[in-house]
CSV table of N, CA and C in Angstrom, one decimal:
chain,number,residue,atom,x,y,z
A,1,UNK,N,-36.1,23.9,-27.5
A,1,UNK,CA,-34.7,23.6,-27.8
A,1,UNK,C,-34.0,23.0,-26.5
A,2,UNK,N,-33.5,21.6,-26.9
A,2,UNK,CA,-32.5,21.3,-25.4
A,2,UNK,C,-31.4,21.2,-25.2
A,3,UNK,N,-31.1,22.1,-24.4
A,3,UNK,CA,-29.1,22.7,-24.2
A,3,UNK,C,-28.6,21.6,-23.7
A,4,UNK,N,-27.5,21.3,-24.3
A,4,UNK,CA,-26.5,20.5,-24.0
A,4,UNK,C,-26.0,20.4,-22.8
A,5,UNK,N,-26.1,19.6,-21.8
A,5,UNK,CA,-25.7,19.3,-20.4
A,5,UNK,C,-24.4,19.4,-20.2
A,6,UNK,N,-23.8,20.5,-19.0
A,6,UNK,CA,-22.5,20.8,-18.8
A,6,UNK,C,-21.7,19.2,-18.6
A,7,UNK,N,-20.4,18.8,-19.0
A,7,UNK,CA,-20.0,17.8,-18.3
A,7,UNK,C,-19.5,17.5,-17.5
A,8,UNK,N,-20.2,17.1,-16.4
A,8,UNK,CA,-20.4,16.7,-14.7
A,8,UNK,C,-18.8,16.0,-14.3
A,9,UNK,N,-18.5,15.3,-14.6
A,9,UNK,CA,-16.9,14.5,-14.7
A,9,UNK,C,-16.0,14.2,-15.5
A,10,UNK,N,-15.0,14.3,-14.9
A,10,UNK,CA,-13.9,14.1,-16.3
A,10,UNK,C,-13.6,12.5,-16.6
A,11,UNK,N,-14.2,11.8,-16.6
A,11,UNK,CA,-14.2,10.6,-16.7
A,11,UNK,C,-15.1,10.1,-17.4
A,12,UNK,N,-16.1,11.1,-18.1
A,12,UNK,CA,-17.0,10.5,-18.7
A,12,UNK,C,-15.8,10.3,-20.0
A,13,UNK,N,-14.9,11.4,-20.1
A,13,UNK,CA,-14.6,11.1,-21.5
A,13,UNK,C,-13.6,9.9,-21.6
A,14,UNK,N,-13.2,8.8,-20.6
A,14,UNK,CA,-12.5,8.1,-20.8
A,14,UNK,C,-12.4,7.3,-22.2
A,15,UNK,N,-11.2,6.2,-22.0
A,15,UNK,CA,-11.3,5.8,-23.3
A,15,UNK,C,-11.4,4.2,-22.1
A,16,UNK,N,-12.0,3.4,-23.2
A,16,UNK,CA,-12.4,2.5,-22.9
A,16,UNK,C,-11.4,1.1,-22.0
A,17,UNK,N,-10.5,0.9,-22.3
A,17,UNK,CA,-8.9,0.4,-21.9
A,17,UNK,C,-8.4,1.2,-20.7
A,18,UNK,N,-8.1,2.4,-21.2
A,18,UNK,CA,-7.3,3.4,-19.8
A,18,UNK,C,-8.2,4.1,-19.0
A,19,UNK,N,-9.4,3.7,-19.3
A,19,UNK,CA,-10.3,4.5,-17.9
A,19,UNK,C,-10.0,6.1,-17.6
A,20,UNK,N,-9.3,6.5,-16.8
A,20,UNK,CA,-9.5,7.8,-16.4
A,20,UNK,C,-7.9,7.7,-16.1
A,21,UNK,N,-6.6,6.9,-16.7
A,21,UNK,CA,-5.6,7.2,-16.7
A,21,UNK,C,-5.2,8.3,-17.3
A,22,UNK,N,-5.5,8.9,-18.2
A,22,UNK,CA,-5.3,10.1,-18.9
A,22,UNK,C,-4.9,11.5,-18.4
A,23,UNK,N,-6.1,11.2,-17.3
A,23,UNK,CA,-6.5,12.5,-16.3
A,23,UNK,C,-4.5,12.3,-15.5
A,24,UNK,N,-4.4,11.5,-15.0
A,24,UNK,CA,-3.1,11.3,-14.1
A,24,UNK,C,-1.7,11.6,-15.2
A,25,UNK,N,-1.2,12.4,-14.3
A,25,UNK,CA,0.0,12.3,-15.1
A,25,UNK,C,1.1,12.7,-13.8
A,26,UNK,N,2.4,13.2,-14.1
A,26,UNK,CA,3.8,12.5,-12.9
A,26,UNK,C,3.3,12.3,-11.7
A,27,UNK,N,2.1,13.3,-11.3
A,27,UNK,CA,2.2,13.3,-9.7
A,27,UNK,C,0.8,13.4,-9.3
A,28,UNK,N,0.4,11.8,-9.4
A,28,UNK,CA,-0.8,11.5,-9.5
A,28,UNK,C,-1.9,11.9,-7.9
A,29,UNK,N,-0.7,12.0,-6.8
A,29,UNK,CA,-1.2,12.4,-5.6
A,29,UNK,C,-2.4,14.1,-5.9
A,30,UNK,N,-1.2,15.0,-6.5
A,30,UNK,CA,-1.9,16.0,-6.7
A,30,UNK,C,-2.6,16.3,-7.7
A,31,UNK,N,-2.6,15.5,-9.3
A,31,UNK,CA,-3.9,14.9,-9.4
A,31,UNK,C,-5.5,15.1,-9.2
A,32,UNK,N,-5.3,14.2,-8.5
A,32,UNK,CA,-6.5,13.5,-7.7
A,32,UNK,C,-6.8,14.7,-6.5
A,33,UNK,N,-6.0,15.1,-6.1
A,33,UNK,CA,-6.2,16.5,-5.2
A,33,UNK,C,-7.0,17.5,-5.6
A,34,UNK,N,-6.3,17.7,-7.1
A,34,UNK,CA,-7.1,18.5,-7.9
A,34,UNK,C,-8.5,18.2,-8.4
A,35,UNK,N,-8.7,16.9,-8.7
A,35,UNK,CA,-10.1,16.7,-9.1
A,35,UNK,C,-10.7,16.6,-7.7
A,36,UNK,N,-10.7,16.2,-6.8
A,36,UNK,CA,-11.4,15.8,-5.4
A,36,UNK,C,-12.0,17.6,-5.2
A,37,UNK,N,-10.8,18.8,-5.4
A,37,UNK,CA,-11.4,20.0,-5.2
A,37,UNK,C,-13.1,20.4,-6.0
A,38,UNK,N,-12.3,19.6,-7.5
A,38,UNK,CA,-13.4,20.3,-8.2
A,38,UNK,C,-14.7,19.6,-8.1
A,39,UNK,N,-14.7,18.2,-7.9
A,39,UNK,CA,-15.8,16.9,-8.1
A,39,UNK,C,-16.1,16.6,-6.7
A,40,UNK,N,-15.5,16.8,-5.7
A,40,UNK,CA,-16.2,16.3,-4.0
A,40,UNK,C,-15.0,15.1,-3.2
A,41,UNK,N,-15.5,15.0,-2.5
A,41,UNK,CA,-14.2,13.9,-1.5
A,41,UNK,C,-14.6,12.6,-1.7
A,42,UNK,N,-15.2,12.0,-2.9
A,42,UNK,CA,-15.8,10.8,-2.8
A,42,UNK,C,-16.2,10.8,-4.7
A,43,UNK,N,-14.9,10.1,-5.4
A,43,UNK,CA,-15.2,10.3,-6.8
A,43,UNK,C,-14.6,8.6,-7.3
A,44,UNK,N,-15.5,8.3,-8.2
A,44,UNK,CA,-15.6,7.0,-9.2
A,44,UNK,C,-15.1,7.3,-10.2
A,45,UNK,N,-14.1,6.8,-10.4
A,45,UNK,CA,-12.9,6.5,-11.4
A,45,UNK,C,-12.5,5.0,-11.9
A,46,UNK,N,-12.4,4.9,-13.5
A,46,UNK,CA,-11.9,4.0,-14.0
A,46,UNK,C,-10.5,4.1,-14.2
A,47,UNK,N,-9.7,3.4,-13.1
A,47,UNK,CA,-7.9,3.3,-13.7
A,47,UNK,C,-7.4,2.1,-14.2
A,48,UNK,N,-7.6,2.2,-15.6
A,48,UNK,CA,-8.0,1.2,-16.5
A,48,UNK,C,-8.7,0.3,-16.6
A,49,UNK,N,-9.1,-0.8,-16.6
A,49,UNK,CA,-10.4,-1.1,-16.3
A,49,UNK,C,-11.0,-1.7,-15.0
A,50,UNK,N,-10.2,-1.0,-13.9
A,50,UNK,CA,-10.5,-1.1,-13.1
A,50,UNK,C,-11.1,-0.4,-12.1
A,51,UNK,N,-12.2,-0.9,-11.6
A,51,UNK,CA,-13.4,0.3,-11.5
A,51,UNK,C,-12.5,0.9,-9.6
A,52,UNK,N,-12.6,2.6,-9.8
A,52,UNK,CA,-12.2,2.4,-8.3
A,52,UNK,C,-13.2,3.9,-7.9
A,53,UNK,N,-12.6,3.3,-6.4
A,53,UNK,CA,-13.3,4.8,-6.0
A,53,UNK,C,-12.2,5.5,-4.5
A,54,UNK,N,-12.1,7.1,-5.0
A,54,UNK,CA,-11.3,7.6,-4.5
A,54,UNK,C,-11.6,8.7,-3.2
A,55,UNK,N,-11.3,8.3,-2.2
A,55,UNK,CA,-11.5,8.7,-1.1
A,55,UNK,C,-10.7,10.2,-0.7
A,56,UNK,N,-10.3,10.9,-0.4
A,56,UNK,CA,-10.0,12.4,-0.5
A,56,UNK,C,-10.2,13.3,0.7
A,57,UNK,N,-10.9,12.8,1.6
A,57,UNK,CA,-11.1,13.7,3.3
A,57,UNK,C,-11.0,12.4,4.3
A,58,UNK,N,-10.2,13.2,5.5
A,58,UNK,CA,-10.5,12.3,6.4
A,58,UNK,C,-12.0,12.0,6.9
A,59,UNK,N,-13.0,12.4,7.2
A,59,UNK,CA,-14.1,11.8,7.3
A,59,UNK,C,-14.6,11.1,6.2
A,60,UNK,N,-14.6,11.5,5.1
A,60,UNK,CA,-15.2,9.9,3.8
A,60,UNK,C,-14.4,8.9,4.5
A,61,UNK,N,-13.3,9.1,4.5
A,61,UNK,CA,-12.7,7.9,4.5
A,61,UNK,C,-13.1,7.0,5.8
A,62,UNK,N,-13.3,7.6,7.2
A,62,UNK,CA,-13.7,6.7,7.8
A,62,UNK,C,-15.3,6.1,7.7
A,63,UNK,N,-16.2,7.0,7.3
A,63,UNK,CA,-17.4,6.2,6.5
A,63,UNK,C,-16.7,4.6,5.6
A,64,UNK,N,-15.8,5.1,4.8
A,64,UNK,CA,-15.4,3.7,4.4
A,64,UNK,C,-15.0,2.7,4.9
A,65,UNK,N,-13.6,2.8,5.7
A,65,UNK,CA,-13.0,2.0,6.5
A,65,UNK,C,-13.2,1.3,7.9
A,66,UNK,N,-14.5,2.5,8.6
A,66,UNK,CA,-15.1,2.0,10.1
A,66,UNK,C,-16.9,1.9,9.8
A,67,UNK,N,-17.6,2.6,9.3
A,67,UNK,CA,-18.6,2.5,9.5
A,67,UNK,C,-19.3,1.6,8.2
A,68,UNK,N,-18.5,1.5,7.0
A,68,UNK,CA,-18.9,0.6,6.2
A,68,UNK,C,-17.9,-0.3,5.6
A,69,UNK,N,-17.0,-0.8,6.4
A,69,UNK,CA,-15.8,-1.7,5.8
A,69,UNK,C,-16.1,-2.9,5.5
A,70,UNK,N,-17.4,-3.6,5.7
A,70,UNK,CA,-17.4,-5.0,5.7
A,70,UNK,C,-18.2,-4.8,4.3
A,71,UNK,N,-18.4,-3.6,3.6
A,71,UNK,CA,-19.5,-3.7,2.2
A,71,UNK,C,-17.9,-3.3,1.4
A,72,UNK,N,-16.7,-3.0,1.8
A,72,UNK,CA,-15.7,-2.6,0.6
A,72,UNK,C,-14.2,-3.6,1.0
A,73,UNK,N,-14.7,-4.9,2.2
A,73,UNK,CA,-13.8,-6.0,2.5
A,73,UNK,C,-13.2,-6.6,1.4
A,74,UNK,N,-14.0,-7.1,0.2
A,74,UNK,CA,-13.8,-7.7,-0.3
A,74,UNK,C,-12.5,-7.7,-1.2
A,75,UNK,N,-11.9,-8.9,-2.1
A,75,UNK,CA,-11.1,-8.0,-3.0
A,75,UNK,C,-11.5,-8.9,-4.1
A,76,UNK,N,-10.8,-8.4,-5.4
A,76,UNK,CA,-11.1,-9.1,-6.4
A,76,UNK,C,-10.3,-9.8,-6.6
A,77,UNK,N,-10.5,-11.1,-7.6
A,77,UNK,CA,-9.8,-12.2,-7.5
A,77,UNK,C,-8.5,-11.5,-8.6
A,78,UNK,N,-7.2,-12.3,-8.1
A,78,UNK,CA,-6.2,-11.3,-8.7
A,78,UNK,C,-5.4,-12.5,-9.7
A,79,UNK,N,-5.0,-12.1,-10.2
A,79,UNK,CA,-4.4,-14.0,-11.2
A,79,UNK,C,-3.2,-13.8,-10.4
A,80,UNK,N,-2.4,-13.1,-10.4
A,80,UNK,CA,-0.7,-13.0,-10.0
A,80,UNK,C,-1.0,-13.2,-8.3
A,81,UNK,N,-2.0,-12.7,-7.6
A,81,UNK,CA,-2.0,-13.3,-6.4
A,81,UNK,C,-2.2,-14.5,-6.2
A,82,UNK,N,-3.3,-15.3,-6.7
A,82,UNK,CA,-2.9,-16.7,-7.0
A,82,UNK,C,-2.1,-17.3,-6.8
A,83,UNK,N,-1.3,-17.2,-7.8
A,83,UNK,CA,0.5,-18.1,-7.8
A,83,UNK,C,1.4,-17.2,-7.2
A,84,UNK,N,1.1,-16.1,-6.5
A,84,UNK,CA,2.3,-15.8,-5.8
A,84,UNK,C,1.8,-16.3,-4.4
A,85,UNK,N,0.2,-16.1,-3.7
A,85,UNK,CA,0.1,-16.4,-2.7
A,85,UNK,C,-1.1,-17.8,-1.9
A,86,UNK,N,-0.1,-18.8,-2.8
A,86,UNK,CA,-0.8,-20.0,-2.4
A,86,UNK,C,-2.1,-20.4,-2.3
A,87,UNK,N,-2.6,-19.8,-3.6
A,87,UNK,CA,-4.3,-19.5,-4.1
A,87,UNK,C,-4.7,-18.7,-3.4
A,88,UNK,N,-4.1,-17.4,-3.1
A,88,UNK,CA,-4.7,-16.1,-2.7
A,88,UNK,C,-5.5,-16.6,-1.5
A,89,UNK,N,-4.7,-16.9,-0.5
A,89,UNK,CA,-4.5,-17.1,0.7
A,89,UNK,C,-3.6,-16.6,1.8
A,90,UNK,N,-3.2,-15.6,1.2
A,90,UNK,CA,-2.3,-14.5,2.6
A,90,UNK,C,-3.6,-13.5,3.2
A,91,UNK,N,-3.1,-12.8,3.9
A,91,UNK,CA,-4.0,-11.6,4.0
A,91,UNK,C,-4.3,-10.7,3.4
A,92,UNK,N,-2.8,-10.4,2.7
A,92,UNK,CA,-3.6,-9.3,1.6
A,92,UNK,C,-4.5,-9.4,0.4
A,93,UNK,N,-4.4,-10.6,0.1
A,93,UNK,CA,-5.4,-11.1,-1.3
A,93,UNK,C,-6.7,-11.4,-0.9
A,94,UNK,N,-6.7,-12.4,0.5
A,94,UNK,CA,-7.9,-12.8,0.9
A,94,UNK,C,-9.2,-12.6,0.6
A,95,UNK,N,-10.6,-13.1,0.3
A,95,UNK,CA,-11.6,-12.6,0.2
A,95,UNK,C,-12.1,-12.8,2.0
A,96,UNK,N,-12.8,-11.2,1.9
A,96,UNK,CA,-13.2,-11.3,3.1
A,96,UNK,C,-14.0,-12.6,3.5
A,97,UNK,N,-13.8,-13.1,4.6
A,97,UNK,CA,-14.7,-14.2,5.2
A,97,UNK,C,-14.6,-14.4,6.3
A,98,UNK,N,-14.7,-15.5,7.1
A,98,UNK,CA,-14.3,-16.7,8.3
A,98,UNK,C,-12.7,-16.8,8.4
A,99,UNK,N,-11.6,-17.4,7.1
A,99,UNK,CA,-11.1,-17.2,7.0
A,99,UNK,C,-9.9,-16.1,7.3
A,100,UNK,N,-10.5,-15.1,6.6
A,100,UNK,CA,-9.9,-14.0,6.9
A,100,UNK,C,-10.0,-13.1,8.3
A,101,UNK,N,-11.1,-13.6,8.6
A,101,UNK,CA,-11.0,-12.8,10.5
A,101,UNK,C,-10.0,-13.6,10.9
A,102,UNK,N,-10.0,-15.1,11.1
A,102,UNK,CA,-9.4,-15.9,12.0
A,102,UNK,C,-7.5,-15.4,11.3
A,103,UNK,N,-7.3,-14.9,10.4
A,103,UNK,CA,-5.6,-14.9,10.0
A,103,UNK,C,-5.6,-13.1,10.3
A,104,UNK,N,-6.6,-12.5,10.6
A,104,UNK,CA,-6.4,-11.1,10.7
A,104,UNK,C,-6.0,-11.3,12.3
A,105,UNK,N,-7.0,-12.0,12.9
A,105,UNK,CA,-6.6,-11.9,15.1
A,105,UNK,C,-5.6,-13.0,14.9
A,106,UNK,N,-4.9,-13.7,14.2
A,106,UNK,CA,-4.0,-14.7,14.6
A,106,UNK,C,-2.8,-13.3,14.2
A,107,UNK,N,-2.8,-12.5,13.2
A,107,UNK,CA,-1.3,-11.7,13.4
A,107,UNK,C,-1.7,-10.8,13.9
A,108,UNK,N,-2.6,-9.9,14.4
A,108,UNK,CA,-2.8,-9.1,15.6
A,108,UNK,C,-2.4,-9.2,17.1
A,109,UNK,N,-2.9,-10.5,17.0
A,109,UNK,CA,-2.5,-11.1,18.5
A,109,UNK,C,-1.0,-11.7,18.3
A,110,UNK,N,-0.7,-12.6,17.4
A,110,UNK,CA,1.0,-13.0,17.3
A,110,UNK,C,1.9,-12.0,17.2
A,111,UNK,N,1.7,-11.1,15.9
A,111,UNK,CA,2.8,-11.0,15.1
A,111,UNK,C,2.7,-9.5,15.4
A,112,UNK,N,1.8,-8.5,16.0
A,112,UNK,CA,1.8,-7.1,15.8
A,112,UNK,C,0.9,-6.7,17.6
A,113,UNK,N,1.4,-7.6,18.2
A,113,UNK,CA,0.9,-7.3,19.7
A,113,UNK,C,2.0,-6.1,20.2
A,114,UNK,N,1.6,-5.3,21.2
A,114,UNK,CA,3.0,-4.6,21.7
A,114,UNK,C,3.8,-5.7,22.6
A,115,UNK,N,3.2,-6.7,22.7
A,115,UNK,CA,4.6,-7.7,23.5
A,115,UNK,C,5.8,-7.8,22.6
A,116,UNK,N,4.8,-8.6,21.1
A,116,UNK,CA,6.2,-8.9,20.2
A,116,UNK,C,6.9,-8.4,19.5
A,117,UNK,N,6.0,-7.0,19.0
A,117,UNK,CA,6.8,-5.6,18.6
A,117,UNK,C,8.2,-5.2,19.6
A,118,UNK,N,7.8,-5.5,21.0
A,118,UNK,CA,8.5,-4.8,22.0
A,118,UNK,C,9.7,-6.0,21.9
A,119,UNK,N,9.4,-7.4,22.0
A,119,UNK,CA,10.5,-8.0,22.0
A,119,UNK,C,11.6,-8.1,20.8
A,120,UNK,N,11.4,-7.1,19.7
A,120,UNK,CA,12.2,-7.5,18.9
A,120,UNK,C,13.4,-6.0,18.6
A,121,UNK,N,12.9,-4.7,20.0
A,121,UNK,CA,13.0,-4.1,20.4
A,121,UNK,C,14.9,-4.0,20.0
A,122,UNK,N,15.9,-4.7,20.2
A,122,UNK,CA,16.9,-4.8,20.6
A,122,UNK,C,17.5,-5.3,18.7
A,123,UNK,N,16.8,-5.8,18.2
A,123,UNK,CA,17.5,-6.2,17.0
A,123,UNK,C,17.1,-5.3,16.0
A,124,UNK,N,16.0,-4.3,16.4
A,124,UNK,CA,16.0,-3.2,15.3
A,124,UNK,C,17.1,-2.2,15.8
A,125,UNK,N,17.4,-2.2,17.0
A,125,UNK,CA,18.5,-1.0,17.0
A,125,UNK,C,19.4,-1.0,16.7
A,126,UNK,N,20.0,-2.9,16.8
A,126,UNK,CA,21.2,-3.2,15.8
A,126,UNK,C,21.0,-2.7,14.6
A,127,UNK,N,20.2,-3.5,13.9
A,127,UNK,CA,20.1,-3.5,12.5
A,127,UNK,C,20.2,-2.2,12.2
A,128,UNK,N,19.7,-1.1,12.4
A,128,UNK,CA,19.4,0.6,12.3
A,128,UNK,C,21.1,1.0,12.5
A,129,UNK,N,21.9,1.0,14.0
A,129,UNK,CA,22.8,1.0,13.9
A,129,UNK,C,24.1,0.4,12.9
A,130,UNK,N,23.7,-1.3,12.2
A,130,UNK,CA,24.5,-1.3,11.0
A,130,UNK,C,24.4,-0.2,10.3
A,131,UNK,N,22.8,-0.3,9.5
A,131,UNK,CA,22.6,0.7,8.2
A,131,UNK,C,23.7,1.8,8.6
A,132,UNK,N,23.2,2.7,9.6
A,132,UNK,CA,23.7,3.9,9.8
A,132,UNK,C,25.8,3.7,9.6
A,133,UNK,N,26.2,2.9,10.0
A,133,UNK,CA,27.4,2.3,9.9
A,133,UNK,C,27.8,2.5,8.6
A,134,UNK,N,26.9,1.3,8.0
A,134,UNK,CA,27.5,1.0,6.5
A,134,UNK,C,27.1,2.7,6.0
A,135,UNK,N,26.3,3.4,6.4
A,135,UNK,CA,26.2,4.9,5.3
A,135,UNK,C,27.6,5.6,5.7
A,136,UNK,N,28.1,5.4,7.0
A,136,UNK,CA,29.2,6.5,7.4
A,136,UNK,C,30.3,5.7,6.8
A,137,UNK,N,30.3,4.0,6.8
A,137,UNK,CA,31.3,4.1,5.4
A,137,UNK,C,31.4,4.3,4.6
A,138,UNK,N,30.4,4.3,4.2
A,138,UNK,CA,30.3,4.7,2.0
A,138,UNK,C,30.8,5.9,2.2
A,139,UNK,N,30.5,6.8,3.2
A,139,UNK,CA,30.8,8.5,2.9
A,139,UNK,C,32.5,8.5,3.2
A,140,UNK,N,33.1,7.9,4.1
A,140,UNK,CA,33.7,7.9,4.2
A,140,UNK,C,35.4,7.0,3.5
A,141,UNK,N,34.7,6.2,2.3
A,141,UNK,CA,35.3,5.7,1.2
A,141,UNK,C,35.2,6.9,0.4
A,142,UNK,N,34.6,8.1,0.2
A,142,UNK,CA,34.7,8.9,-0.9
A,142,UNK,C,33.5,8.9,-1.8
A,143,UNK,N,32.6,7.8,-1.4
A,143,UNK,CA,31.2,7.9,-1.9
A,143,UNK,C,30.7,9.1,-2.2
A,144,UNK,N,30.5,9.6,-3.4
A,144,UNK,CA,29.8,11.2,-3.5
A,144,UNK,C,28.3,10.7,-3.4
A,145,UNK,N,28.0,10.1,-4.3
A,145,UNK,CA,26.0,9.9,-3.8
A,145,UNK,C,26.3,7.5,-3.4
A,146,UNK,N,25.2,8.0,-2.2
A,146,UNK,CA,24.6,6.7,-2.0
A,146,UNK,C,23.3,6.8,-2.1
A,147,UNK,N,23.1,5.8,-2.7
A,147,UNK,CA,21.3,5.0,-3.2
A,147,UNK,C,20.9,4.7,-1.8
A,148,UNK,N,20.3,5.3,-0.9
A,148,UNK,CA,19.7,5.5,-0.2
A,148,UNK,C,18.5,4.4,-0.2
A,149,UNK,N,17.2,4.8,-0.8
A,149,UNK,CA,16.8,3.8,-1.0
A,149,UNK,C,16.9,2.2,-1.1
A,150,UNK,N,17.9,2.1,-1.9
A,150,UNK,CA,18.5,0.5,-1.6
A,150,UNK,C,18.6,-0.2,-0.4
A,151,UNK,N,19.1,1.0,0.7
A,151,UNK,CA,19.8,0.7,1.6
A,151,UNK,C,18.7,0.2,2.0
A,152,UNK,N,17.8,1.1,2.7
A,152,UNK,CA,16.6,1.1,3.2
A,152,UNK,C,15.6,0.1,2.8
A,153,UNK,N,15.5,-0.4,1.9
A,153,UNK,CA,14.7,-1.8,1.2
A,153,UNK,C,15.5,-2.6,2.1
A,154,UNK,N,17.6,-3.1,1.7
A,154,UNK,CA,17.8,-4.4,3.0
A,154,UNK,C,17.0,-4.4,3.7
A,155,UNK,N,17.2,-2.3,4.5
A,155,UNK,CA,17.1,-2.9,5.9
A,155,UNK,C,16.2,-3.3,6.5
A,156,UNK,N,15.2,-3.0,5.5
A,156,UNK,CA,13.5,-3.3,5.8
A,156,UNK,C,13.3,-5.0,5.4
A,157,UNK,N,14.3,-5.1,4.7
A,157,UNK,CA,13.7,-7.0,4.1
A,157,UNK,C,14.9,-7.9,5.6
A,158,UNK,N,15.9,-7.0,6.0
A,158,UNK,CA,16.9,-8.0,6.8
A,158,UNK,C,16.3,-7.6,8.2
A,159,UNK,N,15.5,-6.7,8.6
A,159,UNK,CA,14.7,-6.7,9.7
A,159,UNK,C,14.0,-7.9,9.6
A,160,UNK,N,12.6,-7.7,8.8
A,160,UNK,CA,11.5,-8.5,8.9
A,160,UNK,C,11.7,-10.1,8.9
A,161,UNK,N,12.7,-10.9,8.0
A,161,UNK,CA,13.6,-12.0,8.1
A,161,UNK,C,14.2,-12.4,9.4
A,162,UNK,N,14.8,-11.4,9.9
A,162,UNK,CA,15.4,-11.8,10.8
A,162,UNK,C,13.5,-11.8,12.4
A,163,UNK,N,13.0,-11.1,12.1
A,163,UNK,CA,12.0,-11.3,12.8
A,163,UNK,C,11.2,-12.6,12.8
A,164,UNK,N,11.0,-13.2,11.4
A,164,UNK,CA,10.3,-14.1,11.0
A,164,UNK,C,11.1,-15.1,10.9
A,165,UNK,N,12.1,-15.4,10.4
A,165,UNK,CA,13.1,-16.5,10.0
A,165,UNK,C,13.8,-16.5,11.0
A,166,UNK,N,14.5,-15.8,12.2
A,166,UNK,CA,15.6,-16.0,12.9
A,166,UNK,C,17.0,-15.0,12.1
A,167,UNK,N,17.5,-14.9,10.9
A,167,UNK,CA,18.4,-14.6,10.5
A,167,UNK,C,18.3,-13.6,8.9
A,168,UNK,N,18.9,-13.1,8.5
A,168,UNK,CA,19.0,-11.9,7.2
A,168,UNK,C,19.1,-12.6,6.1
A,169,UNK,N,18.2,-11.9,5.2
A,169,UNK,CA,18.3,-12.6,4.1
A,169,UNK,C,19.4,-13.1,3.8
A,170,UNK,N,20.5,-12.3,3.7
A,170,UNK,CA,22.0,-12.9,2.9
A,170,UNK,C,22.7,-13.9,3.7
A,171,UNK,N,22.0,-14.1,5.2
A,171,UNK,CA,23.0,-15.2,5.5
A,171,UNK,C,22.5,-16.5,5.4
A,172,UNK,N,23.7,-17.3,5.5
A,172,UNK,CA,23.6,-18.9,5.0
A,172,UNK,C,23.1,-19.7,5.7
């Protein structure tokens, strides 16, 4: 007689479309915490049809990212990166190549050296100092709650503008 084999993963029972979305529900961090206890620090999951694999301890992870990153470089071709990024031609879309080393050391060395981090030293303290401004106004108009987040998106998109462009998004 042959006994029915216990089932090894929860993803065998996926459904074919949502992959192993089922398994996830609000708080997908702990989740995945949970299955990583029960299944190991290194588990293959379909999230929807797209095949992934979830990394869960600091050591897996550097097996991935230092000692085998040039086998998990790659990315897949994305349609919306396409037309958002100039035929999937930024860095984040990139397929690993020639290419992509030469635009990874051109913003390492340009755009994320500690020179030019340091030089821009003086217009984050402004900017930080507005935010912080504009919140002690709102509180001080009578504001009971501020969207907080909002704020913090500007201030992150009127930094980086003004880093890159010279000037904040909103100005003319």
């Amino acid at each position: 007689m042959v006994e029915e084999q216990e089932e090894v993963t929860p993803w065998s029972k996926r459904f074919s479309c949502f992959g192993s979305l089922h398994l996830l529900r609000d708080l997908p961090h702990r989740d995945l915490h949970r299955l990583a206890r029960k299944y190991g620090d290194i588990m293959h999951m379909r999230l929807g049809l797209v095949p992934t694999i979830v990394v869960s301890s600091p050591q897996a992870a550097e097996l991935f990212l230092k000692t085998h990153d040039l086998v998990f470089a790659t990315r897949s071709p994305h349609e919306g990166a396409k037309h958002l990024s100039f035929g999937q031609r930024n860095l984040s879309f990139v397929e690993y190549g020639f290419y992509w080393r030469d635009i990874r050391k051109m913003c390492t060395l340009e755009l994320l050296s500690n020179h030019k981090i340091n030089s821009f030293k003086s217009m984050r303290k402004e900017e930080v100092a507005l935010f912080i401004e504009s919140i002690q106004e709102a509180a001080n108009n009578g504001h009971v709650a501020i969207d907080l987040s909002d704020r913090v998106s500007s201030l992150s998109v009127d930094m980086n503008c003004r880093m890159v462009l010279g000037k904040k998004y909103r100005d003319e």
